[in-house]
Coordinates of C-alpha atoms in Angstrom, one line a residue:
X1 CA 7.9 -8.4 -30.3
X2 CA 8.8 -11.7 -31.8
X3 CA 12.3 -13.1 -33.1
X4 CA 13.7 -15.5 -33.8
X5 CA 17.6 -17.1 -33.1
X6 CA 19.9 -15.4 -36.2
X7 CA 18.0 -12.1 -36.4
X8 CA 19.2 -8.6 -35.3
X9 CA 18.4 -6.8 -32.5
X10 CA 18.9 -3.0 -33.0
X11 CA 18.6 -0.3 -29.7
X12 CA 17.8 2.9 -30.8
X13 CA 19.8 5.3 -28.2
X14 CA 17.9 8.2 -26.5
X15 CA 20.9 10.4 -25.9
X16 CA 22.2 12.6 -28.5
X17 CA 25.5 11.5 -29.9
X18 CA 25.4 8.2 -28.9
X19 CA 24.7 5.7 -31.8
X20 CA 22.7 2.7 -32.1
X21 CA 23.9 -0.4 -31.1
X22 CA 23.3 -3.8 -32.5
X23 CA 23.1 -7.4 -31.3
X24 CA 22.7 -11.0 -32.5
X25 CA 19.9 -13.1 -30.6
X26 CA 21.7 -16.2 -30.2
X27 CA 18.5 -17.4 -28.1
X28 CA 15.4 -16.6 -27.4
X29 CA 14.1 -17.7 -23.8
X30 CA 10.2 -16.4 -24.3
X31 CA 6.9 -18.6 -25.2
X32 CA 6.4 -18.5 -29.4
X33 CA 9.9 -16.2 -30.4
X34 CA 8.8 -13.8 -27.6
X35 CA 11.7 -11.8 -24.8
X36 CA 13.5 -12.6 -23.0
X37 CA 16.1 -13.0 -25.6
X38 CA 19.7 -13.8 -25.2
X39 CA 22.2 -11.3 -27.6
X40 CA 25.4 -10.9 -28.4
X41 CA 26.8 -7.6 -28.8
X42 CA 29.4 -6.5 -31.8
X43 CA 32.1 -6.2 -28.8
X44 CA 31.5 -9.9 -27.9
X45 CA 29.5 -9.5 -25.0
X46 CA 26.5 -11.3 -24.0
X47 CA 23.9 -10.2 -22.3
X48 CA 19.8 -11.7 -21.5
X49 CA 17.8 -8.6 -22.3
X50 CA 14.0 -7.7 -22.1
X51 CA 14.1 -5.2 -25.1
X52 CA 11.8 -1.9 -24.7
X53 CA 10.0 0.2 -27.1
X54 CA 13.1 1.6 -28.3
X55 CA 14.5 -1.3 -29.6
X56 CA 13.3 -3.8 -32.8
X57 CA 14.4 -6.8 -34.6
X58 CA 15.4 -7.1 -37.9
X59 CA 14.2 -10.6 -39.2
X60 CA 18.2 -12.4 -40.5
X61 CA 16.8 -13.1 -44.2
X62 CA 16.5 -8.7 -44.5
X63 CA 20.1 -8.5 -43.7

C-alpha cells in the first residue's frame, strides 16, 4: 500500500450495519509513501494506523 499526504484512507467495516469510515493521511511515517500513516478522522481525531487488508487509499486528485 502506498499514499501519499492529502489522499483518503477508507476502512471497509466487517460488521453488518456499521458503515465505512474515512480518514485524511496527514502524514505518512513509512519508507517510499508506505504505513505507518498518520490520519485524521471526519470526527477530528487523529490516530497513527498500520491499515489492513480491509482498508485502501484513494489517491486526493480522484476525489
Amino acid at each position: 500500500m502506498q499514499a501519499n499526504v492529502g489522499d483518503t484512507l477508507i476502512f471497509h467495516s466487517n460488521v453488518v450495519g456499521h458503515g465505512d469510515r474515512k480518514a485524511e493521511i496527514i502524514e505518512v511515517r513509512g519508507e517510499a509513501g508506505s504505513p505507518p500513516f498518520v490520519v485524521r478522522f471526519d470526527d477530528g481525531h487523529v490516530q497513527l494506523v498500520f491499515p489492513g487488508p480491509d482498508a485502501n487509499v484513494i489517491p486526493a486528485e480522484l476525489e
